[in-house]
XYZ file of C-alpha atoms in Angstrom:
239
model
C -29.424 -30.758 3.777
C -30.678 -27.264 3.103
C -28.134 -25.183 1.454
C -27.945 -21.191 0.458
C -29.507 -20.208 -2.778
C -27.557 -17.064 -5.082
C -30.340 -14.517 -4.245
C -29.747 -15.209 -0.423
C -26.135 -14.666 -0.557
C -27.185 -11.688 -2.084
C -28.719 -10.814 0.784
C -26.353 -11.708 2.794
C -24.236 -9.271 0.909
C -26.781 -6.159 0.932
C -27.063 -6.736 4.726
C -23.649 -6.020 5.296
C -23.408 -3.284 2.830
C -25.845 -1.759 5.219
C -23.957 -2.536 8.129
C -21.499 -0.018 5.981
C -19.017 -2.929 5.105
C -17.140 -0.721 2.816
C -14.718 -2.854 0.730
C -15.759 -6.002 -1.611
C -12.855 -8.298 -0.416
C -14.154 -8.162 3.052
C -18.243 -8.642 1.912
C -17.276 -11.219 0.046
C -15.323 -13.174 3.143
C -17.672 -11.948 5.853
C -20.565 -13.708 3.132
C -18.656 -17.216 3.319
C -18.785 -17.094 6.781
C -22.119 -16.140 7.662
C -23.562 -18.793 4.905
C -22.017 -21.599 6.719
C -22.819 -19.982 10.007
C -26.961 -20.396 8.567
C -26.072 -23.718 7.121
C -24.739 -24.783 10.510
C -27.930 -23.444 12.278
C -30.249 -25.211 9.830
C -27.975 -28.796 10.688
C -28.375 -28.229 14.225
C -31.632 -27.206 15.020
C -34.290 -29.168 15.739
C -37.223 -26.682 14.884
C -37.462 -24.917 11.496
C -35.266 -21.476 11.491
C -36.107 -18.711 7.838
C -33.388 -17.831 6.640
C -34.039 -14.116 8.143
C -34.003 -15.081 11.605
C -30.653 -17.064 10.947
C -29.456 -14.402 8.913
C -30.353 -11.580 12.213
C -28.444 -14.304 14.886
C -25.046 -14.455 12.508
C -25.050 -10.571 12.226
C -25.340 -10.009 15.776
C -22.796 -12.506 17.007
C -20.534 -9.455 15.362
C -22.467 -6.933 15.874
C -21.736 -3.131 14.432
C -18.461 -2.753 16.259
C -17.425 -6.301 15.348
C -18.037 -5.951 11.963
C -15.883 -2.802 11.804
C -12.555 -4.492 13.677
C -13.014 -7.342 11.383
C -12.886 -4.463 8.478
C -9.903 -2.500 10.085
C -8.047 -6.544 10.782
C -8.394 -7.055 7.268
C -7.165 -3.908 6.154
C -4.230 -3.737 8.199
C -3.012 -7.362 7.209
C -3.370 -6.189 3.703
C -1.563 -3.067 3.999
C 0.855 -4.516 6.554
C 1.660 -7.369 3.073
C 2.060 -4.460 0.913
C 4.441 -2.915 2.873
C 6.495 -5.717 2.925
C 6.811 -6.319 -0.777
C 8.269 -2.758 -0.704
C 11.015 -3.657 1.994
C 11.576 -6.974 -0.152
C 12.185 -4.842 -2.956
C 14.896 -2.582 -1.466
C 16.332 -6.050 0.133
C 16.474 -7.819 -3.067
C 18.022 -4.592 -4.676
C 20.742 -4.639 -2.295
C 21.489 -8.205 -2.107
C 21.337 -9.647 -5.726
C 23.106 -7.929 -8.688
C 21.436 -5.282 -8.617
C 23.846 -4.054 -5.759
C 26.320 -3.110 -8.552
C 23.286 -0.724 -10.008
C 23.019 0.989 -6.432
C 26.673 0.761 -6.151
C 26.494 3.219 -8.988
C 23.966 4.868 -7.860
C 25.901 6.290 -4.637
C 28.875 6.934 -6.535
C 26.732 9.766 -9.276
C 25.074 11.498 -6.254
C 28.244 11.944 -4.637
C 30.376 12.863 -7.442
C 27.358 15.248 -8.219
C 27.736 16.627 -4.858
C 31.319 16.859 -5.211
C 30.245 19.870 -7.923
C 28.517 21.995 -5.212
C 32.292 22.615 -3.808
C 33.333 24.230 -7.136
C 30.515 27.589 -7.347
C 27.004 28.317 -6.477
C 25.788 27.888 -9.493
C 27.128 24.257 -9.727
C 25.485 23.700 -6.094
C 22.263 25.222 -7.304
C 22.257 22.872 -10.599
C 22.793 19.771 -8.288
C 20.393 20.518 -5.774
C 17.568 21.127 -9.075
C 18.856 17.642 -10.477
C 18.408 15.457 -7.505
C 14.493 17.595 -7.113
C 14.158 16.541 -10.125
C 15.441 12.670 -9.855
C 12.747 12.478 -6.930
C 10.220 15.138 -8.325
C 9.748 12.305 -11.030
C 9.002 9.376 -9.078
C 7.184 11.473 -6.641
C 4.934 12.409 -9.708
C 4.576 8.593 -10.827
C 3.971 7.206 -7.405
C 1.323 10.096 -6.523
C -0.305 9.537 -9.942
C -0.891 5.388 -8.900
C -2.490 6.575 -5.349
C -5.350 8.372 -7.476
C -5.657 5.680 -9.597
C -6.723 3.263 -6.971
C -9.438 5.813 -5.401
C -11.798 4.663 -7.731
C -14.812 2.054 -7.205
C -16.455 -0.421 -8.820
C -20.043 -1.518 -9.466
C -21.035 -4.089 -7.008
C -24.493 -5.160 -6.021
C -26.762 -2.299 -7.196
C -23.989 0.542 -6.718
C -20.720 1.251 -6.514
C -18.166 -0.125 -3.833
C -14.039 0.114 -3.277
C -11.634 -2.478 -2.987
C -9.636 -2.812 0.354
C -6.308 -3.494 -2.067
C -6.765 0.011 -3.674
C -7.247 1.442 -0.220
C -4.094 -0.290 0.884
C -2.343 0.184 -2.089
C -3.058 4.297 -2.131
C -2.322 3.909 1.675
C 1.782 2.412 1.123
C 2.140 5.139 -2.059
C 0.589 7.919 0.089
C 3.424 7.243 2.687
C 6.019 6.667 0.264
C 5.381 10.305 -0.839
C 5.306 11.350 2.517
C 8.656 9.534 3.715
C 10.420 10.332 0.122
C 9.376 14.184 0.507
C 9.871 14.956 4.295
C 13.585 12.988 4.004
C 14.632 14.732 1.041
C 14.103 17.979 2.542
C 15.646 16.947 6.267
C 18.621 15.324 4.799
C 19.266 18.500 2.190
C 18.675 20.725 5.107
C 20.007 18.926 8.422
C 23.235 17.844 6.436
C 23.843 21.327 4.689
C 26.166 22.209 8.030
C 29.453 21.506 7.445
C 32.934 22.403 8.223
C 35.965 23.323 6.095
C 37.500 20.066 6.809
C 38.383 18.038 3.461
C 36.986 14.751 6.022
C 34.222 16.383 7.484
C 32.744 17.299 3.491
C 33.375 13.717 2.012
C 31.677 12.285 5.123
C 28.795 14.204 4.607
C 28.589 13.615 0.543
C 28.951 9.919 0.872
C 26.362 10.211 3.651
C 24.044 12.125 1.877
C 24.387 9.758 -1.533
C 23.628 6.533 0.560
C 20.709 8.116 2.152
C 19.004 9.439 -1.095
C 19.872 6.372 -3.033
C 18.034 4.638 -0.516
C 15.031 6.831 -0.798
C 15.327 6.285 -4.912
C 15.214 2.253 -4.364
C 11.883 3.089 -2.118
C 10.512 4.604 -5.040
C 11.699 2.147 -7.325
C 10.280 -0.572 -5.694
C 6.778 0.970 -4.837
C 6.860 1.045 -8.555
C 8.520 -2.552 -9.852
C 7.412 -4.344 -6.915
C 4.765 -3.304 -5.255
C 2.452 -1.866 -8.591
C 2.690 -5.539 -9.810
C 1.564 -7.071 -7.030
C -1.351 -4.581 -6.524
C -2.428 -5.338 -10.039
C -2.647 -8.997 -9.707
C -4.576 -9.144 -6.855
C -7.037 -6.349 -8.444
C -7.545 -8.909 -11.775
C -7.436 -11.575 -9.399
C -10.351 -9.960 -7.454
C -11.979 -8.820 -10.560
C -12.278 -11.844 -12.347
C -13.877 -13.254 -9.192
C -16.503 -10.601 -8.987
């Protein structure tokens, strides 16, 4: 039985790029599939097929538009796993003993907000340490989503890797969750009455809300970053 030499998964490969197949992981799958799609062809007929004639029927049982959804599937399912591991990662933070960490947690922001009752200058300090808390891991996470914007050489040029793009795609909405609750929940929550209740309601409110916004970032970073980088040597070692 005829089988598929390297240089014609090769140009398997350069076919798709120019069907702008962006990302290797999905190349490389779409490659396996159309190689036993030609090997099938060549089992079944009964009159000699080339290889480019096979090659032309598997690309246009997707077609352009197929190629694409398969693309966008992949990417989705990718980013859809990634996001995941971050949910895990709070989960596991509040369900294992790390819970007495969090517990913690709560109990600094709240005590920290307790200050804010005392002077404006307190309130002004406590409101620049909790920017700060975030500010940092804001920094870090932000820093990892330009770190995976980069591409690697592939074939004659340079191509990305769908788990950078879904990687920078979780940390890009991390930042975006992390900054746009920080500033609602400082803002929307700053409304309170003179009531000893209605003020200890709103601090212990406040500290579970922003601790929960600190064990996003903390997993993004201890959970999801060591996942990404697996797959990426896993990919690379492959490649």
């Amino acid at each position: 039985m005829k089988t598929l030499q390297p240089l014609e998964l090769d140009k398997i490969r350069q076919e798709l790029i120019n069907h702008k197949v962006e990302y290797i992981e999905v190349i490389e799958e779409l490659t396996d599939h159309i190689a036993n799609g030609i090997e099938q062809q060549w089992r079944e007929s009964n009159t000699h097929i080339s290889f480019e004639e096979a090659l032309t029927i598997e690309i246009n049982k997707f077609g352009v538009k197929g190629l694409s959804k398969v693309q966008s599937t992949i990417l989705n399912i990718k980013t859809q796993e990634f996001g995941l591991v971050v949910l895990k990662g709070v989960k596991d933070c509040l369900t294992s003993f790390k819970l007495l960490a969090v517990i913690a947690v709560v109990l600094s922001l709240y005590s920290l907000m307790t200050l804010t009752q005392h002077s404006l200058l307190l309130a002004s300090l406590s409101n620049l340490i909790i920017l700060i808390i975030f500010g940092i891991g804001q920094v870090i996470i932000f820093s990892e989503t330009l770190k995976a914007l980069q591409k690697y050489r592939y074939m004659n040029g340079y191509k990305k890797t769908l788990n950078d793009k879904s990687y920078s795609i979780i940390a890009s909405v991390i930042c975006i969750i992390v900054f746009g609750s920080t500033h609602s929940i400082k803002n929307y929550m700053s409304v309170t009455d003179n009531g000893i209740l209605s003020l200890s309601f709103i601090y212990t409110t406040k500290s579970i809300l922003f601790t929960l916004l600190l064990l996003t970032q903390y997993s993004a970073y201890f959970y999801l970053k060591p996942k990404y980088i697996r797959d990426k040597n896993n990919l690379l070692k492959t490649n």
